[in-house]
Short mmCIF file of C-alpha atoms in Angstrom, two decimals:
data_model
loop_
_atom_site.label_atom_id
_atom_site.label_comp_id
_atom_site.label_asym_id
_atom_site.label_seq_id
_atom_site.Cartn_x
_atom_site.Cartn_y
_atom_site.Cartn_z
CA MET A 1 85.50 54.13 -49.32
CA GLU A 2 81.83 54.66 -48.54
CA LEU A 3 79.32 54.73 -51.37
CA ARG A 4 75.94 55.91 -50.16
CA ARG A 5 72.33 54.90 -50.60
CA THR A 6 70.80 56.59 -53.63
CA SER A 7 67.02 56.45 -53.11
CA SER A 8 64.72 58.20 -50.71
CA ALA A 9 62.62 56.41 -48.12
CA GLY A 10 58.85 56.15 -48.15
CA ASP A 11 58.40 54.33 -51.46
CA VAL A 12 56.59 51.01 -51.01
CA ARG A 13 57.87 49.53 -54.28
CA SER A 14 60.69 47.02 -54.17
CA ARG A 15 64.06 48.55 -54.89
CA GLY A 16 66.46 47.57 -57.64
CA PHE A 17 68.95 48.85 -60.16
CA ILE A 18 69.50 49.08 -63.89
CA LEU A 19 73.19 49.06 -64.71
CA VAL A 20 74.11 49.86 -68.31
CA GLN A 21 77.65 49.29 -69.55
CA ILE A 22 78.84 51.04 -72.71
CA ASP A 23 81.73 48.82 -73.66
CA GLY A 24 85.02 50.57 -74.42
CA LEU A 25 83.88 54.20 -74.03
CA ALA A 26 86.37 56.57 -72.39
CA TRP A 27 85.02 59.56 -70.48
CA ARG A 28 86.91 61.96 -72.74
CA ALA A 29 85.42 60.24 -75.79
CA LEU A 30 81.96 60.64 -74.26
CA LEU A 31 82.56 64.36 -73.72
CA GLU A 32 83.59 64.68 -77.37
CA ALA A 33 80.48 62.77 -78.42
CA ILE A 34 78.31 65.11 -76.35
CA ARG A 35 80.05 68.09 -77.99
CA ARG A 36 79.28 66.60 -81.43
CA ARG A 37 75.66 65.97 -80.38
CA ARG A 38 76.08 62.22 -80.61
CA ALA A 39 75.04 61.54 -77.01
CA PRO A 40 72.32 64.08 -76.16
CA PHE A 41 70.57 61.93 -73.56
CA LEU A 42 73.75 61.25 -71.59
CA GLY A 43 74.54 64.95 -71.81
CA ARG A 44 71.16 65.82 -70.31
CA LEU A 45 71.53 63.13 -67.65
CA VAL A 46 74.57 64.81 -66.07
CA ARG A 47 73.64 68.42 -66.87
CA ARG A 48 72.71 70.62 -63.95
CA HIS A 49 69.08 71.74 -63.81
CA ARG A 50 68.01 74.48 -61.42
CA GLY A 51 71.34 74.26 -59.67
CA ARG A 52 71.25 70.48 -59.17
CA ALA A 53 72.09 67.42 -61.24
CA LEU A 54 70.04 64.25 -60.78
CA HIS A 55 73.03 62.24 -61.93
CA ARG A 56 76.75 62.81 -61.62
CA PHE A 57 79.81 60.97 -62.83
CA SER A 58 82.79 59.41 -61.10
CA HIS A 59 86.02 58.26 -62.67
CA LEU A 60 86.57 54.51 -62.78
CA ARG A 61 90.03 52.97 -63.17
CA PRO A 62 89.76 49.46 -64.70
CA GLY A 63 93.39 48.57 -63.99
CA VAL A 64 95.79 46.46 -66.04
CA PRO A 65 94.87 44.57 -68.10
CA ALA A 66 92.13 46.98 -69.14
CA THR A 67 89.68 44.35 -70.38
CA THR A 68 86.01 43.50 -70.00
CA PRO A 69 86.63 40.05 -68.42
CA LYS A 70 88.81 41.53 -65.66
CA VAL A 71 86.35 44.33 -64.90
CA GLN A 72 83.25 42.12 -64.98
CA ALA A 73 84.83 39.44 -62.77
CA GLU A 74 85.49 42.13 -60.17
CA LEU A 75 82.20 43.99 -60.65
CA LEU A 76 79.89 40.95 -60.74
CA TYR A 77 81.66 38.52 -58.40
CA GLY A 78 84.23 40.54 -56.45
CA LYS A 79 87.04 38.33 -57.79
CA GLU A 80 90.16 40.44 -58.22
CA GLN A 81 92.68 40.15 -61.08
CA ARG A 82 91.80 36.70 -62.40
CA PHE A 83 92.93 36.86 -66.02
CA PRO A 84 96.22 37.94 -67.66
CA GLY A 85 94.43 39.37 -70.69
CA PHE A 86 91.77 38.84 -73.32
CA ARG A 87 94.12 36.21 -74.79
CA TYR A 88 96.66 34.21 -72.83
CA LEU A 89 98.32 30.83 -72.69
CA ARG A 90 97.02 28.28 -70.19
CA ARG A 91 100.27 26.77 -68.98
CA SER A 92 98.70 23.59 -67.66
CA THR A 93 97.50 22.55 -71.13
CA GLY A 94 99.45 24.72 -73.54
CA GLU A 95 96.16 25.96 -75.04
CA THR A 96 95.30 29.55 -75.83
CA VAL A 97 92.43 31.03 -73.82
CA TYR A 98 90.47 33.59 -75.80
CA PHE A 99 87.48 35.43 -74.34
CA GLY A 100 86.00 35.71 -77.80
CA ASN A 101 85.61 31.92 -77.69
CA ALA A 102 82.30 31.22 -75.96
CA PHE A 103 83.36 27.70 -74.98
CA ASP A 104 86.45 29.02 -73.16
CA VAL A 105 84.29 31.54 -71.30
CA ALA A 106 81.69 28.91 -70.36
CA ARG A 107 84.42 26.73 -68.83
CA ILE A 108 85.85 29.68 -66.90
CA GLU A 109 82.42 30.69 -65.58
CA ALA A 110 81.71 27.11 -64.48
CA ASN A 111 85.13 26.54 -62.90
CA ASP A 112 85.76 29.94 -61.31
CA PHE A 113 82.36 31.39 -60.44
CA ALA A 114 79.76 28.61 -60.18
CA GLY A 115 78.08 28.78 -56.78
CA HIS A 116 79.60 32.15 -55.93
CA PHE A 117 77.63 35.22 -54.94
CA GLY A 118 76.94 37.55 -57.87
CA ILE A 119 75.27 40.94 -57.79
CA LEU A 120 72.59 39.86 -60.31
CA GLN A 121 71.28 36.92 -58.31
CA ASN A 122 67.80 36.82 -56.73
CA SER A 123 65.68 38.46 -59.47
CA GLY A 124 68.29 39.45 -62.03
CA SER A 125 68.78 39.48 -65.79
CA SER A 126 71.98 39.88 -67.80
CA TYR A 127 72.31 40.89 -71.45
CA PHE A 128 75.38 40.67 -73.72
CA ASN A 129 77.88 40.33 -70.88
CA ILE A 130 80.96 38.14 -70.67
CA PHE A 131 79.82 36.63 -67.35
CA ASP A 132 76.26 36.28 -66.07
CA GLY A 133 76.79 37.49 -62.48
CA SER A 134 74.58 34.66 -61.11
CA ALA A 135 71.59 36.19 -62.92
CA ASP A 136 68.38 34.18 -63.11
CA LEU A 137 68.24 34.90 -66.85
CA ALA A 138 71.38 35.48 -68.94
CA ARG A 139 70.72 36.42 -72.55
CA PHE A 140 73.45 36.52 -75.18
CA SER A 141 76.10 36.29 -72.47
CA THR A 142 79.34 34.84 -73.81
CA SER A 143 79.39 32.15 -71.13
CA GLY A 144 75.75 31.30 -71.83
CA VAL A 145 76.39 30.90 -75.55
CA GLY A 146 79.28 28.56 -74.76
CA ALA A 147 77.05 26.57 -72.43
CA GLY A 148 74.36 26.26 -75.12
CA THR A 149 71.94 28.93 -73.87
CA ILE A 150 71.69 31.96 -76.14
CA TRP A 151 68.36 33.34 -74.96
CA ALA A 152 67.12 32.08 -71.62
CA THR A 153 63.40 32.47 -70.98
CA PRO A 154 61.39 32.47 -67.76
CA LYS A 155 60.28 29.06 -66.56
CA LYS A 156 56.67 29.99 -67.24
CA ARG A 157 57.41 30.18 -70.98
CA LEU A 158 56.45 26.82 -72.49
CA ARG A 159 58.95 27.07 -75.34
CA GLN A 160 61.74 29.42 -76.32
CA GLY A 161 60.82 29.33 -80.03
CA PRO A 162 57.35 30.94 -79.81
CA TYR A 163 58.64 33.47 -77.30
CA LEU A 164 61.49 34.51 -79.61
CA LEU A 165 59.10 34.64 -82.57
CA TRP A 166 56.79 36.95 -80.65
CA MET A 167 59.72 39.17 -79.70
CA TRP A 168 60.91 39.26 -83.31
CA LEU A 169 57.49 40.15 -84.77
CA ARG A 170 57.06 42.85 -82.19
CA THR A 171 60.32 44.52 -83.17
CA LEU A 172 60.30 43.74 -86.92
CA PRO A 173 59.36 47.23 -88.20
CA ARG A 174 62.13 48.98 -86.27
CA VAL A 175 64.63 46.20 -87.04
CA THR A 176 63.91 46.56 -90.77
CA TRP A 177 64.30 50.32 -90.65
CA ARG A 178 67.55 50.17 -88.70
CA THR A 179 68.98 47.51 -91.02
CA LEU A 180 68.32 49.66 -94.09
CA ARG A 181 69.88 52.62 -92.34
CA GLU A 182 72.98 50.59 -91.46
CA ILE A 183 73.36 49.53 -95.11
CA ALA A 184 73.14 53.15 -96.25
CA LEU A 185 75.72 54.18 -93.66
CA GLU A 186 78.10 51.43 -94.77
CA VAL A 187 77.87 52.52 -98.43
CA PHE A 188 78.51 56.11 -97.39
CA ASP A 189 81.58 55.11 -95.37
CA VAL A 190 83.02 53.03 -98.23
CA VAL A 191 82.72 55.97 -100.63
CA ARG A 192 84.17 58.43 -98.12
CA ALA A 193 87.12 56.16 -97.34
CA PHE A 194 87.86 55.84 -101.06
CA VAL A 195 87.70 59.60 -101.64
CA ARG A 196 89.91 60.36 -98.62
CA HIS A 197 92.39 57.56 -99.44
CA GLU A 198 91.95 56.10 -95.97
CA PRO A 199 93.60 52.71 -95.26
CA ASN A 200 91.49 49.67 -96.06
CA ARG A 201 90.16 48.58 -92.69
CA GLY A 202 87.76 45.97 -94.00
CA HIS A 203 83.99 46.17 -94.23
CA PHE A 204 83.02 43.09 -92.30
CA SER A 205 82.44 45.74 -89.62
CA PHE A 206 79.01 46.24 -91.16
CA VAL A 207 77.92 42.77 -90.04
CA ILE A 208 79.39 43.14 -86.55
CA ARG A 209 78.12 46.66 -85.95
CA SER A 210 74.69 45.96 -87.40
CA MET A 211 74.20 42.83 -85.31
CA ALA A 212 75.29 44.67 -82.17
CA ASN A 213 73.18 47.76 -82.81
CA ILE A 214 70.05 46.05 -84.12
CA LEU A 215 69.90 43.05 -81.77
CA GLN A 216 70.64 45.15 -78.72
CA GLY A 217 68.70 48.19 -79.81
CA GLU A 218 65.47 46.39 -80.50
CA ILE A 219 65.16 42.79 -79.34
CA THR A 220 67.09 43.29 -76.11
CA VAL A 221 65.41 46.56 -75.20
CA ALA A 222 62.05 44.89 -75.84
CA ALA A 223 63.03 42.05 -73.51
CA MET A 224 64.15 44.51 -70.85
CA ARG A 225 60.75 46.16 -71.12
CA GLU A 226 59.27 42.84 -70.03
CA ASP A 227 61.77 42.59 -67.17
CA ILE A 228 60.92 46.09 -66.00
CA LYS A 229 57.18 45.40 -66.17
CA ALA A 230 57.72 42.23 -64.14
CA GLY A 231 59.74 44.13 -61.53
CA THR A 232 63.00 42.21 -62.04
CA ARG A 233 65.21 43.97 -59.53
CA HIS A 234 68.76 43.59 -60.85
CA LEU A 235 69.30 44.36 -64.54
CA PHE A 236 72.65 44.63 -66.31
CA ILE A 237 73.07 45.19 -70.04
CA ASN A 238 76.33 45.65 -71.93
CA PHE A 239 76.06 47.68 -75.14
CA ILE A 240 78.86 46.46 -77.40
CA GLY A 241 78.17 48.40 -80.61
CA TYR A 242 80.52 51.31 -79.86
CA ASP A 243 83.34 48.96 -78.81
CA LYS A 244 83.08 46.94 -82.04
CA ALA A 245 83.07 50.05 -84.22
CA ALA A 246 85.92 51.68 -82.26
CA HIS A 247 88.14 48.60 -82.62
CA LEU A 248 87.58 48.57 -86.36
CA ARG A 249 87.70 52.30 -87.07
CA GLY A 250 89.09 54.09 -84.00
CA PRO A 251 87.45 55.45 -80.82
CA LEU A 252 86.80 58.93 -82.28
CA HIS A 253 85.81 57.81 -85.78
CA PRO A 254 82.35 58.91 -87.04
CA PHE A 255 81.38 55.23 -87.31
CA ALA A 256 82.03 54.74 -83.60
CA PHE A 257 80.06 57.86 -82.68
CA TRP A 258 77.19 56.74 -84.93
CA SER A 259 76.96 53.53 -82.90
CA LEU A 260 77.13 55.58 -79.71
CA LYS A 261 74.26 57.77 -80.88
CA LEU A 262 72.09 54.66 -81.35
CA ILE A 263 73.08 53.47 -77.88
CA ASP A 264 72.20 56.89 -76.47
CA ARG A 265 68.70 56.63 -77.96
CA ASP A 266 68.22 53.19 -76.45
CA LEU A 267 69.43 54.47 -73.08
CA ARG A 268 66.76 57.14 -73.20
CA ARG A 269 64.12 54.45 -73.85
CA LEU A 270 65.37 52.33 -70.96
CA TYR A 271 65.50 55.30 -68.60
CA ARG A 272 61.91 56.27 -69.38
CA MET A 273 60.75 52.69 -68.85
CA ALA A 274 62.56 52.56 -65.51
CA MET A 275 61.14 55.86 -64.26
CA LYS A 276 57.60 54.77 -65.18
CA SER A 277 57.85 51.37 -63.51
CA THR A 278 55.13 50.63 -60.99
CA ALA A 279 56.64 47.30 -59.93
CA CYS A 280 60.12 48.40 -58.84
CA ARG A 281 61.93 51.59 -57.83
CA TYR A 282 65.01 51.55 -60.03
CA ASP A 283 68.29 53.34 -59.50
CA PHE A 284 69.84 54.05 -62.91
CA PHE A 285 73.57 53.68 -63.55
CA VAL A 286 75.63 54.00 -66.73
CA MET A 287 79.27 52.90 -66.79
CA SER A 288 82.10 51.97 -69.08
CA ASP A 289 84.45 49.10 -68.34
CA HIS A 290 87.52 50.69 -69.91
CA GLY A 291 88.47 53.32 -72.45
CA MET A 292 90.22 52.90 -75.76
CA VAL A 293 93.28 54.48 -77.36
CA PRO A 294 93.66 55.13 -81.12
CA SER A 295 96.06 52.54 -82.49
CA ARG A 296 97.81 51.23 -85.57
CA PRO A 297 98.42 47.55 -86.24
CA ILE A 298 102.07 46.56 -86.15
CA ALA A 299 101.37 43.97 -88.84
CA ILE A 300 100.25 46.65 -91.32
CA ASP A 301 103.39 48.72 -90.77
CA ALA A 302 105.91 45.86 -90.53
CA GLY A 303 104.32 43.54 -93.06
CA MET A 304 104.08 40.71 -90.52
CA GLU A 305 102.82 40.02 -87.00
CA PHE A 306 105.10 41.15 -84.17
CA GLU A 307 105.57 37.55 -83.02
CA GLU A 308 106.96 36.58 -86.43
CA LEU A 309 109.05 39.74 -86.66
CA MET A 310 110.59 39.15 -83.22
CA ASN A 311 111.41 35.50 -83.93
CA GLN A 312 113.01 36.46 -87.24
CA GLU A 313 115.24 39.04 -85.57
CA LEU A 314 116.22 36.58 -82.83
CA ALA A 315 117.12 33.95 -85.44
CA ALA A 316 119.27 36.52 -87.24
CA ARG A 317 121.17 37.01 -83.98
CA GLY A 318 121.89 33.33 -83.54
CA TYR A 319 118.92 32.09 -81.50
CA GLU A 320 118.18 28.46 -82.42
CA GLY A 321 115.64 27.50 -79.77
CA PRO A 322 111.88 27.02 -80.15
CA PRO A 323 109.87 30.05 -81.32
CA LEU A 324 108.70 32.46 -78.66
CA LEU A 325 104.92 32.70 -78.27
CA LEU A 326 103.03 35.99 -78.05
CA ARG A 327 99.45 36.33 -76.79
CA ALA A 328 98.20 39.87 -77.26
CA THR A 329 95.48 42.08 -75.82
CA GLY A 330 95.67 45.28 -77.84
CA ASN A 331 98.82 47.14 -76.83
CA LEU A 332 99.64 44.61 -74.08
CA ALA A 333 101.22 41.26 -74.91
CA HIS A 334 102.36 38.25 -72.90
CA LEU A 335 105.58 36.68 -74.15
CA TYR A 336 106.09 33.00 -73.32
CA LEU A 337 109.45 31.28 -73.56
CA SER A 338 108.11 28.21 -71.80
CA SER A 339 104.58 26.92 -71.41
CA ASP A 340 105.54 24.67 -68.49
CA GLU A 341 106.79 27.09 -65.85
CA HIS A 342 107.36 30.74 -65.06
CA LEU A 343 110.79 32.02 -65.95
CA ASP A 344 112.33 34.98 -64.15
CA HIS A 345 114.69 37.47 -65.76
CA ASP A 346 117.86 35.44 -65.25
CA ALA A 347 116.28 32.36 -66.83
CA VAL A 348 114.99 34.44 -69.74
CA VAL A 349 118.46 35.86 -70.40
CA ALA A 350 120.01 32.39 -70.16
CA ARG A 351 117.60 31.00 -72.76
CA VAL A 352 117.41 33.97 -75.13
CA PRO A 353 120.37 36.32 -74.58
CA ALA A 354 119.43 38.53 -77.53
CA LEU A 355 115.83 39.16 -76.44
CA GLU A 356 116.33 42.43 -74.57
CA GLY A 357 118.37 43.84 -77.42
CA VAL A 358 115.60 43.01 -79.89
CA LEU A 359 112.94 44.57 -77.65
CA SER A 360 114.96 47.70 -76.91
CA ARG A 361 115.63 48.34 -80.61
CA SER A 362 112.04 47.81 -81.72
CA LYS A 363 110.06 50.97 -82.43
CA TYR A 364 106.91 49.03 -81.60
CA VAL A 365 107.85 48.30 -77.96
CA GLY A 366 107.38 50.97 -75.33
CA TRP A 367 108.43 49.11 -72.20
CA TRP A 368 108.33 45.70 -70.59
CA VAL A 369 108.29 44.02 -67.20
CA SER A 370 109.42 40.64 -65.86
CA ARG A 371 110.08 38.96 -62.53
CA ALA A 372 113.52 39.05 -60.93
CA GLY A 373 113.37 36.88 -57.82
CA ASP A 374 111.11 38.68 -55.36
CA ARG A 375 111.21 41.91 -57.37
CA LEU A 376 109.72 43.31 -60.53
CA ARG A 377 112.17 44.34 -63.23
CA ILE A 378 110.78 47.18 -65.33
CA VAL A 379 112.61 48.45 -68.41
CA ARG A 380 111.37 51.83 -69.57
CA ASP A 381 112.96 54.74 -71.44
CA GLY A 382 116.32 52.99 -71.50
CA ALA A 383 116.45 52.63 -67.71
CA VAL A 384 115.99 49.53 -65.54
CA HIS A 385 113.92 49.82 -62.37
CA PHE A 386 113.65 47.17 -59.67
CA VAL A 387 110.50 47.30 -57.54
CA GLN A 388 110.79 45.65 -54.15
CA SER A 389 107.15 45.64 -53.08
CA SER A 390 103.70 46.30 -54.50
CA ASP A 391 103.53 49.70 -52.82
CA ALA A 392 106.93 50.99 -53.89
CA PRO A 393 106.74 53.94 -56.31
CA THR A 394 109.01 54.03 -59.31
CA PRO A 395 109.67 56.71 -61.95
CA ARG A 396 106.82 57.15 -64.46
CA LEU A 397 104.84 54.34 -62.80
CA ASP A 398 102.19 55.33 -60.31
CA ALA A 399 101.34 53.22 -57.28
CA ASP A 400 98.15 51.82 -58.82
CA LEU A 401 100.02 50.56 -61.88
CA VAL A 402 102.76 49.00 -59.74
CA ARG A 403 100.15 47.10 -57.73
CA ASP A 404 98.49 45.95 -60.96
CA LEU A 405 101.82 44.67 -62.29
CA TRP A 406 102.51 42.71 -59.12
CA LYS A 407 99.13 41.02 -59.34
CA LEU A 408 99.42 40.48 -63.09
CA LEU A 409 102.79 38.77 -62.98
CA ALA A 410 101.75 36.68 -59.99
CA LEU A 411 99.10 34.93 -62.09
CA GLU A 412 99.95 31.37 -63.06
CA ASP A 413 99.24 32.00 -66.73
CA SER A 414 100.91 35.38 -67.18
CA GLY A 415 103.82 35.64 -69.60
CA ASP A 416 107.49 35.40 -68.71
CA VAL A 417 107.78 38.93 -70.08
CA VAL A 418 104.87 41.37 -70.39
CA ILE A 419 105.31 43.89 -73.20
CA PHE A 420 103.52 47.23 -73.67
CA GLY A 421 103.27 48.78 -77.13
CA ALA A 422 105.03 52.07 -77.82
CA ARG A 423 103.03 55.29 -77.74
CA GLU A 424 103.27 57.82 -80.55
CA PRO A 425 101.75 61.31 -80.25
CA GLU A 426 98.52 60.32 -82.03
CA PHE A 427 98.27 56.57 -81.46
CA ALA A 428 99.66 53.47 -79.76
CA TRP A 429 101.17 50.52 -81.60
CA ASN A 430 98.79 47.57 -81.49
CA PHE A 431 99.84 43.92 -81.47
CA LEU A 432 96.46 43.10 -83.08
CA ASP A 433 94.84 44.21 -86.32
CA GLU A 434 92.76 47.01 -84.78
CA TYR A 435 92.57 50.80 -85.03
CA GLY A 436 91.39 51.23 -81.47
CA CYS A 437 92.69 49.13 -78.61
CA HIS A 438 92.74 48.61 -74.86
CA GLY A 439 94.60 46.41 -72.41
CA GLY A 440 97.46 48.59 -71.25
CA ASP A 441 97.89 51.66 -69.07
CA GLU A 442 97.55 54.55 -71.51
CA PRO A 443 95.46 57.41 -70.05
CA GLU A 444 92.61 56.79 -72.51
CA GLU A 445 92.43 53.11 -71.56
CA GLN A 446 92.15 53.90 -67.84
CA ASP A 447 89.57 56.66 -68.42
CA ALA A 448 86.40 54.72 -67.61
CA PHE A 449 83.48 56.24 -65.72
CA VAL A 450 80.25 55.69 -63.79
CA VAL A 451 77.22 57.94 -64.23
CA HIS A 452 75.21 57.54 -61.05
CA PRO A 453 72.45 59.13 -58.97
CA ASP A 454 73.47 62.19 -57.01
CA GLY A 455 74.89 61.32 -53.60
CA PHE A 456 76.29 57.93 -54.62
CA ASN A 457 79.96 58.93 -54.33
CA PRO A 458 79.92 62.07 -52.14
CA GLU A 459 83.71 62.27 -51.83
CA GLY A 460 84.15 62.21 -55.60
CA ARG A 461 86.94 59.63 -55.47
CA ARG A 462 88.20 57.60 -58.40
CA LEU A 463 86.57 54.21 -58.15
CA ALA A 464 87.66 50.67 -58.95
CA PRO A 465 85.40 47.81 -60.11
CA LEU A 466 85.65 46.20 -56.66
CA ASP A 467 84.18 49.37 -55.12
CA LEU A 468 81.12 48.92 -57.34
CA PHE A 469 80.82 45.25 -56.39
CA ARG A 470 80.81 46.12 -52.68
CA PHE A 471 78.24 48.85 -53.21
CA PHE A 472 75.79 46.70 -55.20
CA ARG A 473 76.28 43.79 -52.81
CA ASP A 474 75.71 45.84 -49.67
CA GLU A 475 73.01 48.13 -51.04
CA TYR A 476 70.81 45.67 -52.91
CA HIS A 477 71.58 42.35 -51.20
CA GLY A 478 71.50 43.33 -47.55
CA GLY A 479 75.24 43.58 -47.06
CA GLY A 480 75.82 40.09 -48.43
CA GLU A 481 73.60 38.42 -45.83
CA ALA A 482 71.07 36.99 -48.29
CA GLN A 483 71.49 33.38 -49.33
CA SER A 484 72.67 32.88 -52.88
CA SER A 485 69.96 31.78 -55.28
CA LYS A 486 72.48 29.31 -56.69
CA GLY A 487 73.38 27.68 -53.42
CA ALA A 488 76.33 29.67 -52.12
CA THR A 489 76.68 32.13 -49.27
CA PRO A 490 77.93 35.58 -50.27
CA PRO A 491 81.24 36.81 -48.84
CA PRO A 492 81.10 39.06 -45.78
CA PRO A 493 81.16 42.83 -46.31
CA ALA A 494 84.63 44.27 -46.90
#
C-alpha cells in the first residue's frame, strides 16, 4: 500500500508532523459526538469547503488484541503483535504483566525497544504515551514514569523544578477554572445518576478524568507550544481523557463526550499553533488507537469475578486441580491452566475435562479459541472450526481476524485458551469492572480512524498501524536511511 507525501514543495522550512491520538475513540462515536456538537473542530477539519476537504479520514483496524500497547508498538517501532493483552501472565516468571504498571512498561521498553528505530527520534517529543518511540523528550509516558522520568526537559534547562514551576504558573488561571468546572460537572452527574436510578459506577472517575483533562489540556499543550516554537519536528501526544471517562461511564455517555469536547478545544489550539509555526512545516494528523464497545461487568451481574465463578463451577463438577488463572483485557481474556508451558486442546481436555462444558453453558462467554497441534480450534455458536493456516477463512471469522488469532496464540505468554465475552444487542460482557471496553473483535473496537491531510491515502484503503509506521518512517526519516539518534540503524523500507 502506498501512502503519499502530504506537503507541497517550495517551502524552505524543515518538515515535520504533529500526530494526535485520541485514546479509545471509535469513528462512529466521533460522528455521534459531531452530531451532538461535542467535536466541532474535528467536524470542521474533515468538512468539505468549496468542493475540497483539507483533511480526510481513513479507517484503521487495530487488530486483536485491540489495545494501546499493541498499536503503539506497531506504530512507533514497527514491531508486530508483541503483547497478548493489556494484562497477561509472563510464563517465565509466573508474574502478571499489567500495562497500567509503569515499572512493567519501563522494563518492556528497555528490553524490547531500546536501540531500535522509532518514528519520534531525531527531534521528537512524546506526551502521555505508553512507549516513547525513541523520542528525545518523553513526558508522562508510562515507560518514562517507570524509569523515573515523569517530565523530561531539554538539556539546556538547568533544573526541572524551576521549569515545571514556570509552566505551572503560566497555566494556573486556566487550570483553576477547569478544575472548578470539573467539580461542578461531577456534582451534576452524581445528582443525575441518583434521579435516574443509574447503577453506582463510582466517582473516583472525577480524579482520573480531571487529571487527564487538566494536565493534558493546559500543561501539556503549553509544553507543546514550546516544542512548536523550537521547531521540534516529530510530535506525538495521546489524549487519554475520553478513554478514561468511557471506561468508567460508557463510550457514548455524556461524561465521555464532555471529555471529548475538551480534547476538541485543545486540538484546535494545537492546530492553530502548528499552522502559524515559522520554524517547521507541520503535517497534522489525528488518530485513534482503537474503539470501544459499551459493556457490563460480569462481576456486577454474577456477584463475583468470572475467574472465581468458573473455578466454582469446575469444582462442582469434580475438578480438584489447581485454580485456573484468568488475565483479562476488557471482553478478551487469557485462560492459563499452566504457567510453565503452552497446552494445546488435547492437554487442556486431559487436565480439565469439564472446562468446555462450563464455557459453553456460560451466558458470559461468546466464543473461544485454542491450539490443536498445527491448527487453531475455534468454538463459536455451538460449532467447532479447525483452521489449517493463517489465511484460511472460516465461518463468521474474516481473514484479518484469523491472522490475528494465529499471531496471538503463537506468543509465548498467550493463554492456553483465549476467551471472548458474549455480545448482547446493546453491550458486551466485560471481564473487568468497566462500562466501556476494548480488546476483542467487536465492530466498535475495530473502528479506529486516521484524520489526515488530503492525498495521504488516495486509494482510501483500511489501514493498519504498521502502514502508519512505514509512512512516517519513509516520509520523515528518509526511508529509514537516517542513523538512529539512540545508536541503532533503522530497518530497511518494507
